[in-house]
């Protein structure tokens, strides 16, 4: 759509439209917003990896003399109701929150790509069965499912990763399925089949490589959704349990003290916002680099 | 058209049965004991577990329980474990708050999305277009529970303008507009902002598509004024994809109501879902889940039907 608008504009200005189109890599590198997102994202990942060096305190280090201390020299982002350094907790929480976002997305994509491949390539009853399952999962709002699951089975990090992954694969499955439906009748696939290639070889060697952009883009955008969901569930007390810090549960810690000690809730929430924004910028950049009309 | 609608309704029945089986299995397989939430621990000794299990129907095998639960739900006789009254009655009390909130959020989001989309489609790459892009990015990246707290901090704690919890003051019944509007402002803003980005994106891209078509050029060359071309010719056709996105937004809004209602203590369906899950009130969990899913299924159907109504070129038979 952006491309189309661009084309319309260029036509209107009487400039030649034909020009050698740069490849996806150059287009991504030329996209300033995507680069900004990538830089922020790398910074967040580095912060989490090197948390022991970045955080001035341990995540559970209490200092009762500093209870609810405002941001200052000792605590750049203030201290919480137990005198724990908010900045240190937020840095340590990055490990937890980003890992959950990544691992649950990995599960989402694993399920989504497998189901989408099976449904799109084999068709028939496999397709019917899988797509009905997709419809069922899509009929239940994610938060209803996740809240019920975590409340009943007990909140835990593995539980969180499982339910986020298990509940959010349908959209990816649909995307991958659509790609397979399109590609399995393509000439190069027919040629491969004529040469005697088996199903597995056709799927893995011929079709999947062409689906990689769709998978990568939708996975990137999924990470953002997963980080937000984890934060929301942990805020409700159904996700990561204290004392293990996660961005969502630190915000919840500060809820009661909002009026007097806003810093406890403000900073971890801002980290969620920034990291998800960075992920989305990179995801949008990848989409624009590969194919702006892609509906991911 | 009628046949299409009938077929879709028939198709959605096995779908909803599937959802109910999965949800019920989830409840049955869950560890922990619903009775532990009903009886205080110190009285556990004196209570006859078996009588209580029989009362709640928990003594029967799972398939029988499933059938009883579903027939109870459909006939309205299914009762909550905790409150011992029909779950549909509890649902009926929770529904209005959620419906009011959802409609307000949709109205606000629409009222903002259409003008933004029109401006950024007519003037792409202008300042307003860029502002709209950035706002969209913010909207999809904003953790709604945190945004809600920021609003509460500003408008309740600092300025003291708006109430931060509930939907009406104590002692007031029903939903009188004159009273509840102050309670609705913050939750509405939070929900509206979360659905604004997809609305703007869809409306903008479909407007751009429509504006580049021949009949728009024809309308312009007939000498029609730009507002007439935009609103009478372009907007109507570009609303079709926007109608689809509405159907897709409903599950999102219902899911969001879980968090928004919990934060603002709005006694709606989202809050009911959370408290019933936390207290293992299985009949209420089944009721909220099934009604939410039924709403999603119906809204998907309405979306497809509205497609046909908005665009006579689409035929479903």
XYZ file of C-alpha atoms in Angstrom:
613
model
C 0.000 0.000 0.000
C 2.876 2.346 0.808
C 4.509 1.154 -2.353
C 1.387 1.843 -4.321
C 1.065 5.327 -2.895
C 4.706 5.881 -3.736
C 4.140 4.711 -7.281
C 1.113 6.972 -7.658
C 3.103 9.877 -6.354
C 6.036 9.283 -8.617
C 3.766 8.952 -11.582
C 2.126 12.223 -10.650
C 5.452 13.972 -10.454
C 6.372 12.687 -13.883
C 9.434 10.799 -12.717
C 10.359 7.470 -14.268
C 9.003 4.621 -12.172
C 11.384 1.964 -13.434
C 14.512 1.800 -11.320
C 16.474 -1.172 -10.082
C 14.831 -2.220 -6.858
C 17.287 -2.757 -4.016
C 17.209 -6.154 -2.280
C 15.547 -6.788 1.085
C 18.780 -6.333 3.005
C 19.492 -2.869 1.572
C 15.889 -1.845 2.010
C 16.009 -2.862 5.670
C 19.298 -1.064 6.274
C 17.960 2.072 4.615
C 14.872 2.095 6.850
C 15.820 4.454 9.671
C 12.915 3.463 11.899
C 13.754 -0.223 11.595
C 17.397 0.464 12.421
C 16.380 2.499 15.458
C 14.232 -0.424 16.587
C 17.068 -2.874 16.033
C 19.462 -0.709 18.073
C 17.018 -0.454 21.007
C 16.367 -4.185 20.811
C 20.077 -5.024 20.868
C 20.481 -2.714 23.849
C 17.693 -4.530 25.736
C 19.125 -7.943 24.934
C 22.608 -6.822 25.994
C 21.186 -5.359 29.207
C 19.558 -8.683 30.016
C 22.567 -10.801 29.082
C 24.908 -8.676 31.158
C 22.446 -8.040 33.985
C 25.011 -8.909 36.690
C 27.274 -6.148 35.372
C 24.532 -3.629 34.576
C 22.459 -3.885 37.752
C 24.052 -2.225 40.769
C 22.133 -4.487 43.186
C 20.889 -8.063 43.262
C 17.229 -8.373 42.296
C 16.148 -9.333 45.831
C 18.558 -7.118 47.765
C 16.520 -5.306 50.434
C 17.541 -2.167 52.177
C 14.825 -1.116 54.580
C 16.317 2.303 55.169
C 15.627 3.031 51.486
C 11.949 1.993 51.551
C 10.126 3.825 48.725
C 13.128 6.103 48.237
C 12.567 8.427 45.258
C 14.908 8.312 42.253
C 18.284 9.733 43.248
C 21.986 9.044 43.404
C 21.660 5.756 45.336
C 18.743 4.468 43.297
C 18.433 5.933 39.784
C 14.847 4.697 39.471
C 14.023 4.782 43.160
C 13.323 1.886 45.513
C 10.199 -0.190 46.185
C 8.250 -0.972 49.364
C 10.907 -3.442 50.501
C 13.746 -1.068 49.747
C 14.772 -2.952 46.618
C 16.407 -0.991 43.812
C 13.829 -0.554 41.018
C 16.464 -0.182 38.293
C 18.225 -3.414 39.298
C 14.952 -5.315 39.531
C 13.884 -4.003 36.138
C 17.194 -5.037 34.562
C 16.986 -8.540 36.060
C 13.334 -8.725 35.053
C 14.381 -8.117 31.449
C 15.949 -11.583 31.436
C 12.705 -13.162 32.614
C 10.295 -11.142 30.472
C 12.322 -11.278 27.245
C 13.030 -15.010 27.662
C 9.340 -15.755 28.138
C 8.516 -13.616 25.103
C 11.092 -15.435 22.972
C 10.422 -18.977 24.186
C 6.654 -18.719 23.914
C 7.026 -17.291 20.405
C 9.333 -20.181 19.534
C 6.605 -22.572 20.657
C 3.975 -20.576 18.771
C 5.971 -20.742 15.553
C 6.862 -24.412 15.999
C 3.183 -25.298 16.346
C 2.024 -22.776 13.760
C 4.522 -23.756 11.055
C 3.979 -27.482 11.600
C 0.201 -27.184 11.528
C 0.228 -24.726 8.633
C 2.571 -26.947 6.618
C 0.522 -30.071 7.232
C -2.765 -28.345 6.475
C -1.543 -26.507 3.386
C 0.564 -29.238 1.837
C -1.523 -32.333 2.495
C -4.964 -30.732 2.399
C -7.919 -33.095 2.747
C -9.010 -34.154 6.203
C -5.695 -33.061 7.775
C -6.489 -29.560 6.604
C -10.133 -29.724 7.709
C -9.266 -31.042 11.146
C -6.475 -28.550 11.792
C -8.462 -25.585 10.531
C -11.434 -26.490 12.741
C -9.027 -26.603 15.696
C -7.738 -23.186 14.628
C -11.313 -21.853 14.566
C -11.954 -23.205 18.056
C -8.874 -21.638 19.576
C -9.558 -18.336 17.828
C -13.097 -18.326 19.229
C -11.829 -18.034 22.800
C -10.261 -14.665 23.599
C -6.574 -15.196 24.504
C -6.891 -13.655 27.942
C -9.919 -15.767 28.915
C -7.996 -18.896 28.034
C -4.720 -17.821 29.630
C -6.337 -16.563 32.824
C -8.402 -19.730 33.266
C -5.419 -21.979 32.549
C -3.007 -20.171 34.859
C -5.544 -19.782 37.663
C -6.469 -23.463 37.550
C -3.057 -24.995 36.984
C -1.145 -22.553 39.112
C 0.889 -19.631 37.801
C 4.404 -20.596 36.731
C 6.928 -19.625 34.087
C 6.676 -22.926 32.146
C 2.880 -22.704 32.359
C 3.013 -19.166 31.020
C 5.233 -20.149 28.090
C 3.034 -23.147 27.345
C -0.305 -21.346 27.336
C 0.964 -18.328 25.380
C 2.461 -20.660 22.786
C -0.468 -23.050 22.669
C -3.077 -20.307 22.421
C -1.447 -18.102 19.806
C -0.313 -20.426 17.016
C -3.511 -20.254 14.886
C -2.768 -16.981 13.041
C 0.725 -18.186 12.098
C -0.696 -21.534 10.994
C -3.134 -19.753 8.713
C -0.373 -17.632 7.165
C 1.904 -20.604 6.547
C -1.004 -22.643 5.185
C -1.866 -19.912 2.688
C 1.768 -19.808 1.507
C 1.803 -23.581 1.053
C -1.458 -23.535 -0.877
C 0.075 -20.978 -3.202
C 3.489 -22.602 -3.584
C 2.584 -26.268 -3.821
C 1.153 -25.702 -7.298
C 4.082 -23.545 -8.426
C 6.083 -24.719 -11.417
C 9.291 -25.347 -9.499
C 7.431 -27.669 -7.138
C 5.825 -29.542 -10.007
C 9.288 -29.855 -11.563
C 10.775 -31.175 -8.329
C 7.972 -33.693 -8.031
C 8.463 -34.771 -11.649
C 12.114 -35.398 -10.834
C 10.992 -37.799 -8.143
C 11.392 -35.676 -5.002
C 9.503 -37.000 -1.976
C 7.017 -34.991 0.057
C 9.451 -34.290 2.878
C 12.123 -33.093 0.464
C 9.654 -30.874 -1.362
C 8.432 -29.355 1.902
C 11.799 -28.846 3.539
C 14.028 -28.106 0.560
C 11.717 -26.436 -1.920
C 8.756 -24.797 -0.239
C 9.817 -23.880 3.320
C 12.775 -21.699 2.231
C 10.258 -19.549 0.361
C 8.069 -19.252 3.431
C 10.919 -18.122 5.690
C 10.229 -14.374 5.254
C 6.599 -14.812 6.312
C 7.674 -16.917 9.286
C 10.368 -14.490 10.401
C 8.126 -11.435 10.122
C 5.174 -12.966 11.890
C 7.464 -14.369 14.607
C 8.960 -10.933 15.201
C 5.575 -9.296 15.596
C 4.455 -12.214 17.822
C 7.323 -11.549 20.246
C 5.851 -8.130 20.964
C 2.409 -9.584 21.622
C 3.919 -12.268 23.869
C 5.885 -9.710 25.915
C 2.711 -7.662 26.410
C 0.675 -10.740 27.375
C 3.301 -11.907 29.854
C 3.422 -8.468 31.436
C -0.372 -8.292 31.692
C -0.729 -11.753 33.195
C 2.110 -11.170 35.643
C 0.481 -7.878 36.600
C -2.712 -9.791 37.424
C -0.637 -12.127 39.613
C -1.145 -15.054 37.248
C 2.260 -14.992 35.595
C 5.758 -14.786 37.025
C 5.559 -15.020 40.808
C 7.508 -12.739 43.162
C 10.231 -12.600 44.330
C 11.309 -13.473 40.746
C 11.069 -10.090 39.041
C 9.236 -9.606 35.762
C 8.239 -6.276 34.248
C 4.584 -6.993 34.889
C 4.885 -7.969 38.526
C 7.095 -4.991 39.406
C 4.379 -2.700 38.014
C 1.929 -4.605 40.229
C 4.212 -4.114 43.262
C 3.965 -0.385 42.749
C 0.181 -0.325 42.262
C -0.598 0.215 45.965
C 2.009 2.962 46.286
C 1.108 4.703 43.036
C 0.109 7.962 44.720
C 3.291 8.322 46.753
C 5.869 6.264 44.869
C 4.989 6.369 41.181
C 8.494 5.353 40.154
C 8.009 1.703 41.131
C 5.325 1.205 38.469
C 6.462 3.769 35.922
C 9.902 2.491 34.934
C 9.282 -1.239 34.381
C 6.172 -0.368 32.348
C 8.227 2.014 30.231
C 10.671 -0.849 29.592
C 7.798 -2.986 28.321
C 6.648 -0.169 26.057
C 10.147 0.473 24.668
C 11.024 -3.160 24.059
C 7.707 -3.959 22.372
C 8.001 -0.818 20.282
C 11.510 -1.856 19.203
C 10.292 -5.338 18.276
C 7.414 -3.867 16.264
C 9.714 -1.420 14.453
C 11.994 -4.282 13.443
C 9.013 -6.424 12.423
C 7.476 -3.641 10.322
C 10.894 -2.947 8.794
C 11.322 -6.600 7.837
C 7.857 -6.649 6.279
C 8.546 -3.516 4.271
C 11.933 -4.897 3.227
C 10.531 -8.175 1.937
C 7.164 -7.136 0.606
C 5.164 -4.172 1.846
C 1.914 -5.703 0.654
C 2.391 -8.774 2.792
C -0.532 -9.162 5.152
C 1.155 -10.350 8.304
C -28.019 -15.032 1.472
C -30.469 -16.684 3.875
C -29.068 -20.085 2.974
C -25.545 -18.832 3.551
C -26.431 -17.506 6.990
C -28.178 -20.751 7.887
C -25.167 -22.786 6.785
C -22.818 -20.641 8.832
C -25.008 -20.982 11.915
C -25.082 -24.751 11.499
C -21.314 -24.820 11.081
C -20.755 -22.879 14.260
C -22.560 -25.447 16.414
C -19.841 -28.148 16.241
C -17.302 -25.369 16.695
C -18.856 -24.252 19.969
C -19.276 -27.859 21.118
C -15.564 -28.329 20.482
C -14.744 -25.244 22.550
C -16.957 -26.495 25.388
C -15.317 -29.943 25.394
C -11.826 -28.454 25.490
C -12.740 -25.996 28.245
C -14.436 -28.703 30.285
C -11.463 -31.036 29.914
C -9.223 -28.193 31.062
C -11.349 -27.826 34.200
C -11.535 -31.556 34.918
C -7.801 -32.091 34.526
C -6.859 -29.147 36.716
C -5.210 -29.999 40.009
C -6.784 -28.653 43.200
C -10.176 -28.923 44.749
C -13.149 -26.620 44.152
C -14.570 -27.592 47.537
C -11.509 -26.194 49.290
C -12.675 -22.767 48.132
C -16.180 -23.231 49.493
C -15.473 -24.475 52.991
C -13.168 -22.650 55.413
C -10.245 -24.959 56.300
C -11.140 -25.135 60.000
C -14.597 -26.491 59.139
C -13.301 -29.033 56.603
C -13.376 -31.789 59.272
C -17.012 -31.349 60.199
C -18.342 -31.169 56.649
C -19.356 -34.324 54.866
C -17.465 -34.080 51.592
C -19.660 -36.593 49.894
C -22.857 -34.673 50.502
C -21.268 -31.532 49.149
C -19.873 -33.321 46.091
C -23.281 -34.793 45.419
C -24.887 -31.356 45.769
C -22.498 -29.867 43.218
C -22.645 -32.891 40.926
C -18.905 -33.504 41.343
C -19.461 -37.149 42.296
C -20.495 -38.202 38.795
C -18.128 -39.386 36.044
C -16.726 -36.607 33.843
C -18.852 -37.254 30.715
C -22.043 -37.140 32.811
C -20.849 -33.932 34.471
C -20.169 -32.473 31.051
C -23.646 -33.264 29.762
C -25.253 -31.941 32.943
C -23.207 -28.757 32.788
C -24.059 -28.089 29.155
C -27.765 -28.857 29.437
C -27.825 -26.753 32.600
C -26.108 -23.905 30.797
C -28.485 -24.010 27.852
C -31.590 -24.222 30.033
C -30.333 -21.563 32.438
C -30.441 -23.905 35.427
C -26.679 -24.212 35.857
C -25.734 -22.784 39.252
C -22.522 -21.259 40.519
C -20.600 -23.344 43.084
C -19.963 -20.345 45.241
C -23.126 -18.309 45.052
C -25.569 -21.147 44.380
C -27.545 -19.072 41.914
C -27.920 -19.436 38.150
C -24.726 -18.592 36.300
C -26.756 -16.869 33.597
C -28.134 -14.518 36.244
C -24.574 -13.597 37.276
C -23.649 -13.223 33.627
C -26.676 -10.996 33.094
C -25.500 -8.725 35.895
C -21.966 -8.548 34.489
C -22.907 -8.109 30.826
C -24.170 -4.496 30.803
C -20.926 -3.018 32.158
C -18.828 -4.882 29.574
C -21.200 -4.087 26.717
C -21.337 -0.381 27.629
C -17.565 -0.222 27.922
C -16.992 -2.078 24.649
C -19.446 0.082 22.726
C -17.934 3.282 24.130
C -14.444 2.095 23.196
C -15.579 1.181 19.680
C -17.337 4.505 19.222
C -14.348 6.535 20.396
C -11.897 4.468 18.346
C -14.041 4.825 15.230
C -14.600 8.533 15.698
C -10.831 9.000 15.880
C -9.783 6.427 13.296
C -11.846 7.620 10.332
C -10.665 11.244 10.240
C -7.072 10.183 10.912
C -7.265 7.617 8.131
C -8.825 10.065 5.682
C -6.236 12.740 6.338
C -3.292 10.379 6.144
C -4.644 8.720 3.000
C -5.277 12.010 1.220
C -2.006 13.529 2.324
C 0.446 10.632 2.631
C 3.826 11.483 4.149
C 2.415 14.704 5.597
C 2.962 15.721 9.201
C -0.411 14.327 10.281
C 0.331 11.064 8.492
C 3.582 10.739 10.413
C 1.890 11.609 13.701
C -0.720 8.950 12.949
C 1.987 6.368 12.245
C 3.767 7.114 15.494
C 0.500 7.027 17.467
C -0.307 3.670 15.908
C 3.060 2.293 16.881
C 2.523 3.554 20.423
C -0.959 2.060 20.511
C 0.168 -1.451 19.601
C 3.170 -1.339 21.911
C 1.535 0.141 24.992
C 0.941 -2.261 27.900
C -2.705 -1.460 28.685
C -2.482 -2.158 32.431
C 0.406 0.279 32.715
C -1.306 2.944 30.620
C -4.324 2.563 32.922
C -2.123 3.189 35.959
C -0.596 6.255 34.302
C -4.107 7.639 33.722
C -5.129 6.849 37.311
C -1.995 8.559 38.592
C -2.713 11.708 36.592
C -6.498 12.030 36.706
C -7.267 10.483 40.078
C -4.226 10.812 42.299
C -2.883 14.139 41.082
C -5.857 16.051 39.674
C -8.668 14.285 41.510
C -10.964 14.612 38.497
C -12.045 11.060 37.813
C -12.926 8.055 39.963
C -10.450 5.182 39.562
C -12.638 2.221 40.388
C -16.097 0.819 39.894
C -18.724 1.918 37.429
C -21.000 3.858 39.814
C -20.904 5.184 43.354
C -22.175 3.050 46.231
C -25.943 3.330 46.625
C -26.690 3.897 42.948
C -28.421 1.196 40.942
C -28.430 0.534 37.214
C -26.396 2.489 34.708
C -27.642 6.099 34.668
C -25.590 7.912 32.034
C -25.374 11.103 34.089
C -23.607 9.230 36.855
C -21.522 6.561 35.167
C -19.885 8.665 32.454
C -17.165 9.829 34.808
C -16.386 6.210 35.643
C -16.265 5.240 31.987
C -13.772 7.811 30.712
C -10.493 6.179 31.711
C -11.383 2.544 30.897
C -12.817 3.695 27.573
C -9.614 5.558 26.657
C -7.469 2.532 27.504
C -9.601 0.158 25.442
C -10.073 2.559 22.534
C -6.345 3.219 22.175
C -5.607 -0.494 22.002
C -7.864 -0.950 18.962
C -7.134 2.371 17.278
C -3.982 1.246 15.390
C -5.517 -1.671 13.486
C -8.573 0.455 12.677
C -6.500 3.324 11.300
C -4.210 0.980 9.388
C -7.044 -0.863 7.701
C -9.048 2.262 6.955
C -6.007 4.086 5.557
C -4.818 1.272 3.331
C -8.267 0.529 1.969
C -8.903 4.241 1.315
C -5.620 4.412 -0.601
C -6.665 1.399 -2.640
C -10.061 2.865 -3.426
C -8.720 6.343 -4.223
C -6.500 4.970 -6.973
C -9.403 3.354 -8.813
C -10.954 4.533 -12.038
C -14.379 5.437 -10.746
C -12.826 7.932 -8.368
C -11.040 9.565 -11.311
C -14.380 9.612 -13.124
C -16.102 11.208 -10.138
C -13.390 13.863 -9.950
C -13.462 14.578 -13.667
C -17.220 15.039 -13.483
C -16.309 18.040 -11.369
C -17.582 16.711 -8.076
C -16.094 18.450 -5.089
C -13.369 16.647 -3.180
C -15.440 16.119 0.003
C -18.241 14.529 -2.048
C -15.782 12.241 -3.838
C -14.135 11.284 -0.564
C -17.178 10.740 1.550
C -19.839 9.565 -0.889
C -17.677 7.581 -3.286
C -14.503 6.494 -1.565
C -15.411 6.120 2.092
C -18.305 3.731 1.614
C -16.281 1.216 -0.362
C -13.268 1.547 1.833
C -15.360 0.727 4.888
C -15.669 -2.906 3.791
C -12.270 -4.059 5.048
C -12.863 -1.933 8.128
C -16.015 -3.952 8.808
C -13.940 -7.133 8.789
C -11.510 -5.718 11.243
C -14.415 -4.948 13.579
C -15.224 -8.638 13.750
C -11.584 -9.411 14.460
C -11.458 -6.786 17.197
C -14.215 -8.286 19.331
C -12.157 -11.168 20.773
C -9.403 -8.642 21.345
C -11.766 -6.269 23.177
C -13.225 -9.088 25.285
C -9.739 -10.265 26.192
C -8.719 -6.703 27.005
C -11.755 -6.361 29.255
C -10.152 -8.932 31.551
C -7.307 -6.548 32.363
C -9.135 -3.243 32.079
C -12.046 -4.368 34.262
C -9.707 -5.785 36.868
C -7.699 -2.573 37.091
C -10.686 -0.240 37.195
C -12.749 -2.673 39.307
C -15.553 -2.633 36.748
C -17.981 -5.443 37.621
C -18.133 -6.902 34.097
C -17.608 -10.192 32.300
C -13.805 -9.939 32.334
C -13.744 -9.538 36.090
C -16.239 -12.388 36.509
C -13.986 -14.614 34.394
C -10.960 -13.836 36.559
C -12.663 -14.287 39.950
C -14.437 -17.478 38.905
C -11.204 -19.017 37.617
C -9.343 -18.027 40.779
C -12.013 -19.567 43.035
C -12.508 -22.661 40.856
C -16.150 -21.880 40.303
C -16.306 -24.286 37.348
C -19.891 -23.548 36.230
C -19.146 -19.824 36.016
C -15.870 -20.436 34.137
C -17.800 -22.557 31.627
C -20.485 -19.885 31.290
C -18.148 -16.934 30.735
C -15.963 -18.875 28.291
C -18.879 -20.212 26.281
C -20.655 -16.874 26.065
C -17.445 -15.103 25.073
C -16.816 -17.691 22.343
C -20.402 -17.535 21.136
C -20.065 -13.742 20.875
C -16.888 -14.109 18.842
C -18.511 -16.633 16.511
C -21.590 -14.443 16.041
C -19.483 -11.360 15.381
C -17.486 -13.251 12.748
C -20.756 -14.187 11.075
C -22.072 -10.618 11.248
C -18.807 -9.439 9.728
C -19.224 -11.679 6.709
C -22.856 -10.704 6.333
C -22.066 -6.997 6.596
C -19.546 -7.547 3.826
C -22.375 -8.450 1.508
C -24.575 -5.609 2.687
C -21.863 -2.985 2.197
C -20.701 -4.311 -1.143
C -23.397 -5.663 -3.440
C -20.684 -7.238 -5.596
C -20.021 -9.841 -2.916
C -22.392 -12.772 -3.147
C -22.275 -15.645 -0.748
C -24.277 -18.400 -2.438
